[in-house]
Short mmCIF file of N, CA and C in Angstrom, two decimals:
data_model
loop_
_atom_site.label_atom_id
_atom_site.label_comp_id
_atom_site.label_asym_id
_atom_site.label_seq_id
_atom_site.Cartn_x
_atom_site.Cartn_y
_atom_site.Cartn_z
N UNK A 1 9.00 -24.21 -5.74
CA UNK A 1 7.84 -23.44 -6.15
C UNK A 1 6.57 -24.20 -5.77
N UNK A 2 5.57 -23.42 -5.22
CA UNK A 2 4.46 -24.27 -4.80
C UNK A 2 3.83 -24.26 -5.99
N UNK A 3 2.91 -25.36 -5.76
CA UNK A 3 1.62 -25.36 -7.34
C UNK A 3 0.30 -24.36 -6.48
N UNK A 4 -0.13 -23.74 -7.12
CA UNK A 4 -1.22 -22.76 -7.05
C UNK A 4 -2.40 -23.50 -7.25
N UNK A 5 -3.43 -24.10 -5.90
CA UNK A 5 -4.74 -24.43 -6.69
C UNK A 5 -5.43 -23.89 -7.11
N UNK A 6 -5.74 -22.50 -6.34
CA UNK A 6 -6.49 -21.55 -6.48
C UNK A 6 -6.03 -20.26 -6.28
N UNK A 7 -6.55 -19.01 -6.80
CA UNK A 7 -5.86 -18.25 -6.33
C UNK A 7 -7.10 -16.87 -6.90
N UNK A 8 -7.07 -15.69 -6.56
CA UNK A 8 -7.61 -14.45 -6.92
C UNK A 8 -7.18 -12.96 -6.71
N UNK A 9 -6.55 -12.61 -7.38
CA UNK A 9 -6.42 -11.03 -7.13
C UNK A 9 -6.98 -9.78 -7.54
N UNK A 10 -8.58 -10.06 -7.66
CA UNK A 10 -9.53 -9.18 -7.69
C UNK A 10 -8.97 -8.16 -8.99
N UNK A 11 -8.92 -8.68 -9.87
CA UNK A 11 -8.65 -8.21 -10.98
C UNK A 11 -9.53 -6.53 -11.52
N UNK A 12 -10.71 -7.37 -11.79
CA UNK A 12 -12.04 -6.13 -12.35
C UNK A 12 -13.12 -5.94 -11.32
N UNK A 13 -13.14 -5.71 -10.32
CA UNK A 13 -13.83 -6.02 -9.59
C UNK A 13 -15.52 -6.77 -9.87
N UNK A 14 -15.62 -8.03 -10.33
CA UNK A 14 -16.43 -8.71 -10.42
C UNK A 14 -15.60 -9.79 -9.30
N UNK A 15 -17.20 -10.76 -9.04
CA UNK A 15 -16.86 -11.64 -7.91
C UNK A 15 -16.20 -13.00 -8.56
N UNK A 16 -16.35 -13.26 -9.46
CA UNK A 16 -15.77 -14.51 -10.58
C UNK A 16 -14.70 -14.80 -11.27
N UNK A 17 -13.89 -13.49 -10.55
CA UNK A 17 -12.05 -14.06 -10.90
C UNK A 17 -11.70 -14.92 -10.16
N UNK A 18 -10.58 -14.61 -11.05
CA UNK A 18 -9.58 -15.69 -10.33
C UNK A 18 -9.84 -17.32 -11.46
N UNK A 19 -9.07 -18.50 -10.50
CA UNK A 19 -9.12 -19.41 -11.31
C UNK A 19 -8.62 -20.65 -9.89
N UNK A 20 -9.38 -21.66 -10.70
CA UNK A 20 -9.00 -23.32 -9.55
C UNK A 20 -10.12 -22.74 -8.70
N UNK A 21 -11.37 -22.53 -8.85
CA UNK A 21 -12.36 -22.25 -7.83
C UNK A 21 -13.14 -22.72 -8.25
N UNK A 22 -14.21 -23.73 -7.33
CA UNK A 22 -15.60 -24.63 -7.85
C UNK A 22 -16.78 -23.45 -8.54
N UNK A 23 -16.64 -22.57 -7.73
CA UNK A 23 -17.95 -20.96 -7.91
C UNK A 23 -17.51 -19.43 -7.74
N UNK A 24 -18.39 -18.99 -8.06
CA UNK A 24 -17.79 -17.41 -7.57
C UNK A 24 -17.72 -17.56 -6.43
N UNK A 25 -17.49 -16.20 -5.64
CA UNK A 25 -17.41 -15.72 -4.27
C UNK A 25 -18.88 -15.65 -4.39
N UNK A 26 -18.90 -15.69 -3.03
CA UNK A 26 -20.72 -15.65 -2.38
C UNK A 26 -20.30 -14.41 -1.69
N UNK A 27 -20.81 -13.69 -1.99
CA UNK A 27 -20.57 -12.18 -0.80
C UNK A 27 -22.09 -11.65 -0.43
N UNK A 28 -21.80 -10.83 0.71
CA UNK A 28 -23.50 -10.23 1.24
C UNK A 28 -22.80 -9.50 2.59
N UNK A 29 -23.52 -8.39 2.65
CA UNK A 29 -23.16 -7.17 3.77
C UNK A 29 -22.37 -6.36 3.65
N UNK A 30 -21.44 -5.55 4.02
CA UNK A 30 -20.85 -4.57 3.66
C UNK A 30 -19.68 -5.20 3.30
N UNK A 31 -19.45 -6.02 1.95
CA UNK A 31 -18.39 -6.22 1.24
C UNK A 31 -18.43 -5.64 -0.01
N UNK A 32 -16.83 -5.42 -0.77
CA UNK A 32 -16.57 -4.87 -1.59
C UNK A 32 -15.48 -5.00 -2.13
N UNK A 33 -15.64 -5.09 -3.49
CA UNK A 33 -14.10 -4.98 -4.23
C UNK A 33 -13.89 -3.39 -4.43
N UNK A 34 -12.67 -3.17 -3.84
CA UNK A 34 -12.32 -1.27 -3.77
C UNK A 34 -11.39 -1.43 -4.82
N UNK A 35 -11.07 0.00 -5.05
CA UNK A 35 -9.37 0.53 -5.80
C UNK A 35 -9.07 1.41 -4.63
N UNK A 36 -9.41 2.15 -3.92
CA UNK A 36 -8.96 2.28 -2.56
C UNK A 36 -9.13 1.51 -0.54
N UNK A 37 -8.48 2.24 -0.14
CA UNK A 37 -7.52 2.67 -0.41
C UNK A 37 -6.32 1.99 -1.22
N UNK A 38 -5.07 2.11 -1.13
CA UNK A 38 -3.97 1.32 -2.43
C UNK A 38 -4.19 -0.40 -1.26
N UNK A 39 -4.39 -0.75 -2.83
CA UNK A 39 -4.60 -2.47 -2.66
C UNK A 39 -3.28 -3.08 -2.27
N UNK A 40 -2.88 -4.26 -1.99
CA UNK A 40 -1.33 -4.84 -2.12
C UNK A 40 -0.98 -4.57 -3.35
N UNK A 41 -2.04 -5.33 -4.40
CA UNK A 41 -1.34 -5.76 -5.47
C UNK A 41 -2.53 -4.94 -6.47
N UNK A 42 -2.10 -4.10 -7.85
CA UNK A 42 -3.89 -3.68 -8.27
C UNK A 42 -4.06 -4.22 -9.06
N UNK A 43 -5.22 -4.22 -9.42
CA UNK A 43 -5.78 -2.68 -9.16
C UNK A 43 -6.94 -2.95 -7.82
N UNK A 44 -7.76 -4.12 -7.49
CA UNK A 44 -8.69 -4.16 -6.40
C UNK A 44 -7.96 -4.81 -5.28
N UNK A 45 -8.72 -4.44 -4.22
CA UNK A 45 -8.53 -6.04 -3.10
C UNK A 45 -10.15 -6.12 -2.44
N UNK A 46 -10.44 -7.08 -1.54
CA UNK A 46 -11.70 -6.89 -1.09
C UNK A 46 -11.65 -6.19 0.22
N UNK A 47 -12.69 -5.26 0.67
CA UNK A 47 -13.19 -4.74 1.76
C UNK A 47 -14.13 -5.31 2.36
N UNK A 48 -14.41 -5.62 3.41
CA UNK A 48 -15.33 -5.97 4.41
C UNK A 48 -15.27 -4.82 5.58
N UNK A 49 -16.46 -4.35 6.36
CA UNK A 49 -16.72 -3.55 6.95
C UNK A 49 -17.98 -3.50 7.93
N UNK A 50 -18.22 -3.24 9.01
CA UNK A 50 -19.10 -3.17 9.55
C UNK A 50 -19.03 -4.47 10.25
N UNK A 51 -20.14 -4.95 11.18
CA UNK A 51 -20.46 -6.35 11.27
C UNK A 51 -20.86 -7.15 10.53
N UNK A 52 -21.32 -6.61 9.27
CA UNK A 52 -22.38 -7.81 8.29
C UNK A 52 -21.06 -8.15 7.03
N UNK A 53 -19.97 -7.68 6.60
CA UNK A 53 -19.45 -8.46 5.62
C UNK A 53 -19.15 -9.46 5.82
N UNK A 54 -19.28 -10.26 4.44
CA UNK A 54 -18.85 -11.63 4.40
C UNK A 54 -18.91 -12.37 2.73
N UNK A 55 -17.72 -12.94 2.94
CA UNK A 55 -17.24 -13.43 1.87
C UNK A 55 -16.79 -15.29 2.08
N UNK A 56 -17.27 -16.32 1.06
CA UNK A 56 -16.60 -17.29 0.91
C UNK A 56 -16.47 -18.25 -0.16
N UNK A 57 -15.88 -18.93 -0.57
CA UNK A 57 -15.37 -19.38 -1.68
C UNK A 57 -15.20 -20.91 -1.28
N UNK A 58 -15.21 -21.68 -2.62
CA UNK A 58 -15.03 -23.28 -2.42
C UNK A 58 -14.16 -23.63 -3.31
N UNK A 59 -13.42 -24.68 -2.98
CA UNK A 59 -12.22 -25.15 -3.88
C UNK A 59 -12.40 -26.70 -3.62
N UNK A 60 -11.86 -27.23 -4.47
CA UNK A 60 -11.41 -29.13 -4.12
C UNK A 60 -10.08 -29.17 -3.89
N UNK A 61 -10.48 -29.30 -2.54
CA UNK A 61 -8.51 -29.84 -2.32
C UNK A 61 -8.76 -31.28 -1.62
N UNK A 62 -9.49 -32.25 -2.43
CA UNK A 62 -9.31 -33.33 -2.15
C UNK A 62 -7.99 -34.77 -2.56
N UNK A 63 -7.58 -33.65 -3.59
CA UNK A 63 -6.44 -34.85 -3.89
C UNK A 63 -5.04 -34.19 -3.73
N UNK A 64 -5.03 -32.92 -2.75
CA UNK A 64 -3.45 -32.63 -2.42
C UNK A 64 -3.38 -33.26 -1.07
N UNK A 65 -2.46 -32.80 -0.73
CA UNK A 65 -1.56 -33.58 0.78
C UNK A 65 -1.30 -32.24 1.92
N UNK A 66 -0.72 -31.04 1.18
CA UNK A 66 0.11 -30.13 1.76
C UNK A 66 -0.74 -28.57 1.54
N UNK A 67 -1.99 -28.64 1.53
CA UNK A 67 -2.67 -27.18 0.97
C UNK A 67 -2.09 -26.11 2.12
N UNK A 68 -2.53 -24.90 1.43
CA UNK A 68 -2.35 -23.44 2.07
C UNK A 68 -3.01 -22.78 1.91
N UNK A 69 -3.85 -21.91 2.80
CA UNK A 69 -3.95 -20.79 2.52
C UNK A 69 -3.48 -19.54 2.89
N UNK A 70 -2.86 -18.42 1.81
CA UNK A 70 -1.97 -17.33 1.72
C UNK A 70 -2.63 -16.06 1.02
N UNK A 71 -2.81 -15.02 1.63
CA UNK A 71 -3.14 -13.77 1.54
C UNK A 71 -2.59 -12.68 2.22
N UNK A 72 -2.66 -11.72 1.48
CA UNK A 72 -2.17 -10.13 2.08
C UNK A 72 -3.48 -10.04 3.29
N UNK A 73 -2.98 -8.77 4.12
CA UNK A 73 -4.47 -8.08 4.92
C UNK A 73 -4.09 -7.31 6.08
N UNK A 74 -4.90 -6.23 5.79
CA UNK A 74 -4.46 -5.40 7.01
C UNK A 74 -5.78 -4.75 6.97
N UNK A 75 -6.21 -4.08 8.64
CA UNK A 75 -6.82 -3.70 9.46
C UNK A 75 -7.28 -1.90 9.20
N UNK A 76 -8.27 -1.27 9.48
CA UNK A 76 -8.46 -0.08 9.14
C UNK A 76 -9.08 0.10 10.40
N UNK A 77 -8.55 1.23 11.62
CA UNK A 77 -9.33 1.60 12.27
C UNK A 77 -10.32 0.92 13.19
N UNK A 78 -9.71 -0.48 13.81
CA UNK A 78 -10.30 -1.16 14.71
C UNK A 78 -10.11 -0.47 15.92
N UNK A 79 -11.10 -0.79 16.37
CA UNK A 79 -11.00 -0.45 18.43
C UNK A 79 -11.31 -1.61 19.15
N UNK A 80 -11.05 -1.41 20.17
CA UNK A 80 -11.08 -2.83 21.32
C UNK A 80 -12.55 -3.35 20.87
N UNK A 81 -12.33 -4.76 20.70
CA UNK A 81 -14.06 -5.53 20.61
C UNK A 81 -14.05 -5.83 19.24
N UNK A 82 -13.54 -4.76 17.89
CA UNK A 82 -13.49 -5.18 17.23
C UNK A 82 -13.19 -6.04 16.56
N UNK A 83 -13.67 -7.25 15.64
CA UNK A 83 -12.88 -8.41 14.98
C UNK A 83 -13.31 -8.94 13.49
N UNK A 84 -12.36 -9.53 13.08
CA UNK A 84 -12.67 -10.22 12.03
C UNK A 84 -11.83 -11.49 11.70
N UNK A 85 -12.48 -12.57 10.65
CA UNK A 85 -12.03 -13.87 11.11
C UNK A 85 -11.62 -14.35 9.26
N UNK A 86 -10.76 -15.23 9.68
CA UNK A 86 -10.63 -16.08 8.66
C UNK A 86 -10.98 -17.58 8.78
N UNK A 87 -11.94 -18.10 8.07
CA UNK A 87 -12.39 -19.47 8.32
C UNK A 87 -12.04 -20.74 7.38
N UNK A 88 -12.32 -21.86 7.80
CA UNK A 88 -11.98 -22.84 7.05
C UNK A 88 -13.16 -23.81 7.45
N UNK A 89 -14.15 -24.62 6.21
CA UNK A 89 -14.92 -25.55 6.27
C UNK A 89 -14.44 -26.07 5.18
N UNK A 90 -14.86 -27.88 5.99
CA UNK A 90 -14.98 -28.94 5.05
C UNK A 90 -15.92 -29.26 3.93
N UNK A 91 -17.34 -28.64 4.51
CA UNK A 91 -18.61 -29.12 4.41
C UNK A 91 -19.49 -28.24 4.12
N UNK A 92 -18.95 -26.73 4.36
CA UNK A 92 -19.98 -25.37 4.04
C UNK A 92 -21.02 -25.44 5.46
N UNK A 93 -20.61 -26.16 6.68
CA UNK A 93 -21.13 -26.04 7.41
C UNK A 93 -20.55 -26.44 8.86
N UNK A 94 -19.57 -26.80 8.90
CA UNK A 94 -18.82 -26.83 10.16
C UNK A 94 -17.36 -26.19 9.84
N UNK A 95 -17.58 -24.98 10.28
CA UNK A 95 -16.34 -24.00 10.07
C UNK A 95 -15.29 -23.65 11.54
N UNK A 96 -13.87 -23.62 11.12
CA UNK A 96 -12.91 -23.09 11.85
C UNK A 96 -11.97 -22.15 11.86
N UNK A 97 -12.21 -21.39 12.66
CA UNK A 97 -11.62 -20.18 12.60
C UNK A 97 -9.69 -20.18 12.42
N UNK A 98 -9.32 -19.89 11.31
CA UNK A 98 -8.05 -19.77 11.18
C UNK A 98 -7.25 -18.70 12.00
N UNK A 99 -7.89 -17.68 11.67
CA UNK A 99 -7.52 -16.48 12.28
C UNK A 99 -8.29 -15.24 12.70
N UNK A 100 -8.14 -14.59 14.06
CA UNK A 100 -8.75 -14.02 14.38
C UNK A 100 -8.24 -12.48 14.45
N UNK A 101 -8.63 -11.85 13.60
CA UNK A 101 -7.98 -10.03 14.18
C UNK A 101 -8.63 -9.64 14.86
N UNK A 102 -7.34 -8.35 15.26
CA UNK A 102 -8.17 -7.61 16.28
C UNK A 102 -7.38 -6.42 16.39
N UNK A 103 -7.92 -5.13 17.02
CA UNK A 103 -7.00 -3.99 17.10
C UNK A 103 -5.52 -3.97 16.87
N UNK A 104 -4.71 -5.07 17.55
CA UNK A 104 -3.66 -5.84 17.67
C UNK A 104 -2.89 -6.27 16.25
N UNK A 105 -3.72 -5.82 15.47
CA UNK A 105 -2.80 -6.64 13.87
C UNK A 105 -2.61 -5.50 13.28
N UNK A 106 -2.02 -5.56 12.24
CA UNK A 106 -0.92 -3.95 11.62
C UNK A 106 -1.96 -3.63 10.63
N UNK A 107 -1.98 -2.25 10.81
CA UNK A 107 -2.57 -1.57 9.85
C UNK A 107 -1.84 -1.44 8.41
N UNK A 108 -0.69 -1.96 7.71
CA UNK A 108 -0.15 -1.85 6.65
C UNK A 108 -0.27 -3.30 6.24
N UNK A 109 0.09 -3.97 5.31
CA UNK A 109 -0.31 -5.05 4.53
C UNK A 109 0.68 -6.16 4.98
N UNK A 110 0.12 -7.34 5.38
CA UNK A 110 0.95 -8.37 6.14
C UNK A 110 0.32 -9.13 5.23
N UNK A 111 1.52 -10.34 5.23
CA UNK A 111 1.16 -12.07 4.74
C UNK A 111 1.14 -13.02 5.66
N UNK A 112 -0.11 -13.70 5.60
CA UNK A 112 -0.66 -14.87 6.36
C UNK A 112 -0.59 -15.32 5.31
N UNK A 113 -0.08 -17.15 5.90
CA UNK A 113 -0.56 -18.33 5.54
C UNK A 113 -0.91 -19.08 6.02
N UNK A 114 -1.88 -19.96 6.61
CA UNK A 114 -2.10 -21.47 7.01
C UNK A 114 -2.08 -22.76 6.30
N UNK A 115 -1.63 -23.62 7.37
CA UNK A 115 -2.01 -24.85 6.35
C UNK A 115 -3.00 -25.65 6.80
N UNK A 116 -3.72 -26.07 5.96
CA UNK A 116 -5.06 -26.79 5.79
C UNK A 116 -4.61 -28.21 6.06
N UNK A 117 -3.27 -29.09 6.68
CA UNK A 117 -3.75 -30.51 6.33
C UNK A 117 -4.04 -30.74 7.60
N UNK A 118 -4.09 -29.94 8.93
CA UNK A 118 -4.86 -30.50 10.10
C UNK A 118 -6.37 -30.88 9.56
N UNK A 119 -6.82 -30.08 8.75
CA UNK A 119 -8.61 -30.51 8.60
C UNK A 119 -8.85 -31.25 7.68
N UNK A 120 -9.93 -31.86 7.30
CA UNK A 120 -10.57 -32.75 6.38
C UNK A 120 -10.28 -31.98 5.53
N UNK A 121 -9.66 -32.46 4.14
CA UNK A 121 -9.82 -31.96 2.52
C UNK A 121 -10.40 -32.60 2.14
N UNK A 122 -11.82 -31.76 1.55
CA UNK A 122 -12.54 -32.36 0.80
C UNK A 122 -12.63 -31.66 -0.42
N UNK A 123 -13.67 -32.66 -1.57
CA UNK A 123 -13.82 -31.93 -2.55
C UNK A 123 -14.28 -30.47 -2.85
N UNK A 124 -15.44 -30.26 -1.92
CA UNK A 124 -15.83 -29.10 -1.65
C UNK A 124 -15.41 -28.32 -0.20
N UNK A 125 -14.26 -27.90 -0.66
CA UNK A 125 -13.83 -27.08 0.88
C UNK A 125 -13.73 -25.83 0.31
N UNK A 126 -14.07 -24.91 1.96
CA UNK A 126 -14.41 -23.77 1.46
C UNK A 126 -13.73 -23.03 2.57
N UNK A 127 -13.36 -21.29 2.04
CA UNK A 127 -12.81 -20.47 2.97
C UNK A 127 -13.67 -19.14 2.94
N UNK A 128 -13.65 -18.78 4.12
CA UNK A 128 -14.72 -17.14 4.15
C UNK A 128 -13.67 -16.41 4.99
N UNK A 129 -14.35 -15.12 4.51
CA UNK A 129 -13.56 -14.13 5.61
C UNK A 129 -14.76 -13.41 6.02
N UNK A 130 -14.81 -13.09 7.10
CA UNK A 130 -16.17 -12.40 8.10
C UNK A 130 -15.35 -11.26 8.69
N UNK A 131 -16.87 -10.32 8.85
CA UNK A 131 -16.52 -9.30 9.89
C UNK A 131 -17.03 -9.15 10.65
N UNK A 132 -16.42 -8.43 11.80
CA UNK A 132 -17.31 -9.09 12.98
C UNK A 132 -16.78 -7.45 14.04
N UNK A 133 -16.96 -5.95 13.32
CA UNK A 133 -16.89 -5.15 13.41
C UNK A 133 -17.74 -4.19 13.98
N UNK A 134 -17.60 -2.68 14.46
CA UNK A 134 -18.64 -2.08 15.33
C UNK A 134 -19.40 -1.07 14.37
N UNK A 135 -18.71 -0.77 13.38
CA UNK A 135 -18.86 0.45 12.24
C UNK A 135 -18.89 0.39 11.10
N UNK A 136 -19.14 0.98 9.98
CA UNK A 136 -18.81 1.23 8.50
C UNK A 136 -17.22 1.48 8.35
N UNK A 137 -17.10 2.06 9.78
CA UNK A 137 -15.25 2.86 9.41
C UNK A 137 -14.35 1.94 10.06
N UNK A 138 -14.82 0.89 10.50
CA UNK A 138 -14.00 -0.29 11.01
C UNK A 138 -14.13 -1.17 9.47
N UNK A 139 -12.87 -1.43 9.24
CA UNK A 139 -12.46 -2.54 8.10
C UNK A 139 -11.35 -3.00 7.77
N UNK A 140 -11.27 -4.32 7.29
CA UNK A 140 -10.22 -5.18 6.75
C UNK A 140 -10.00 -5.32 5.42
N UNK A 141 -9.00 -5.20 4.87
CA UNK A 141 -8.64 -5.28 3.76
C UNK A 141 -7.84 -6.74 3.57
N UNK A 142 -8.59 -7.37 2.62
CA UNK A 142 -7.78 -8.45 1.77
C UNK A 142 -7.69 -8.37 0.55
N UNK A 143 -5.85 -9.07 0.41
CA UNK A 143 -5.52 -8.91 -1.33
C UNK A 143 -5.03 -10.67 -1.71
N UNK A 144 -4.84 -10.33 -2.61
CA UNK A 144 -4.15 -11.74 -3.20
C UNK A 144 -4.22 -13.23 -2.63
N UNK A 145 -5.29 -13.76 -2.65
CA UNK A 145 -5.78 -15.15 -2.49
C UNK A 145 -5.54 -16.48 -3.08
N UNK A 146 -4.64 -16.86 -2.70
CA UNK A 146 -4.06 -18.27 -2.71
C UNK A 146 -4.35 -19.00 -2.17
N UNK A 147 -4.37 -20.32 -2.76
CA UNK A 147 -4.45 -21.48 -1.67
C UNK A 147 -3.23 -22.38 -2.70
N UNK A 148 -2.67 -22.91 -2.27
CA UNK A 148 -0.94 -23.92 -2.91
C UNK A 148 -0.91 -25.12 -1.98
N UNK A 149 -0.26 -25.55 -3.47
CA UNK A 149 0.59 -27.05 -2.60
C UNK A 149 2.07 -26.80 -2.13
N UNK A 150 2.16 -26.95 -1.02
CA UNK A 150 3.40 -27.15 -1.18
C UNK A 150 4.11 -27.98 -1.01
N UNK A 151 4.61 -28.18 -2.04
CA UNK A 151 5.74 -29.45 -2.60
C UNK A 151 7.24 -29.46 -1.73
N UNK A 152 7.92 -29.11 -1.36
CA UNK A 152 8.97 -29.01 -0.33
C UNK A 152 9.90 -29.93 -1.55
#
C-alpha cells in the first residue's frame, strides 16, 4: 500500500480540499470544479477549458524518496493543435512538463502516474495542470489527485 501525501477529490467544489497540501489550489481562467459531465469519482472533478485554465498546488515532498503523482483524466473534444499539460516544479518557477495531451489521448477516464524522484524534492514542490486549448468546447477533465510514496 502506498502512503498518500497528498491527495484531492474535489469533494464540494471549493478549491481547499483535500489534505497533505501546503495551500489551496491557485486557479484562474476557464477552470472549474463541475458535477458534469460524470466525474471518475463524485461528486466533482476539475475542468479546464479554453487556453487560459490553470490550476496548481504545492506539497512538501522533501523527506520522501519514491513520490508520485496519480490522477484520473480524459480529453473532451480536442482537434489537432490542441493541448494540455501536466507540470512539475521544484521552486514555483522552473517547471516540467510531465505530460502532454493531445487529440491522441482517450476521451473516457484513464490513470496516469509519474514519478517525481528524477526532480529535486523540495519542501515546496508544486504541480499544475494547464490548458493550452483553441475553445471553450475544447477540455480536460481531471479527477482524483494523488501524490504517494511508494514503499515497494
Amino acid at each position: 500500500e502506498p502512503l498518500v501525501i497528498a491527495f484531492d477529490i474535489f469533494p464540494d467544489g471549493s478549491w481547499d480540499e483535500g489534505s497533505g497540501w501546503l495551500a489551496n489550489w491557485y486557479h484562474t481562467g476557464q477552470s472549474a470544479l463541475r458535477t458534469t459531465p460524470t466525474p471518475h469519482s463524485s461528486p466533482r472533478h476539475l475542468r479546464l477549458r479554453s487556453s487560459s485554465g490553470y490550476v496548481d498546488r504545492s506539497v512538501d515532498l522533501s523527506n520522501y524518496d519514491n513520490p508520485r503523482l496519480e490522477f484520473w483524466a480524459m480529453i473532451e473534444s480536442f482537434e489537432s493543435g490542441d493541448e494540455a499539460y501536466v507540470l512539475y516544479s521544484p521552486n514555483d518557477s522552473d517547471w516540467y512538463t510531465l505530460k502532454t495531451f493531445t487529440n491522441a489521448d482517450p476521451t473516457s477516464y484513464t490513470f496516469y502516474e509519474f514519478d517525481l524522484n528524477g526532480y529535486q524534492l523540495t519542501s515546496e514542490s508544486w504541480i499544475a495542470f494547464e490548458a493550452g486549448m483553441s475553445s471553450n468546447n475544447d477540455r480536460i477533465y481531471i479527477d482524483d489527485v494523488n501524490i504517494v510514496e511508494r514503499t515497494h
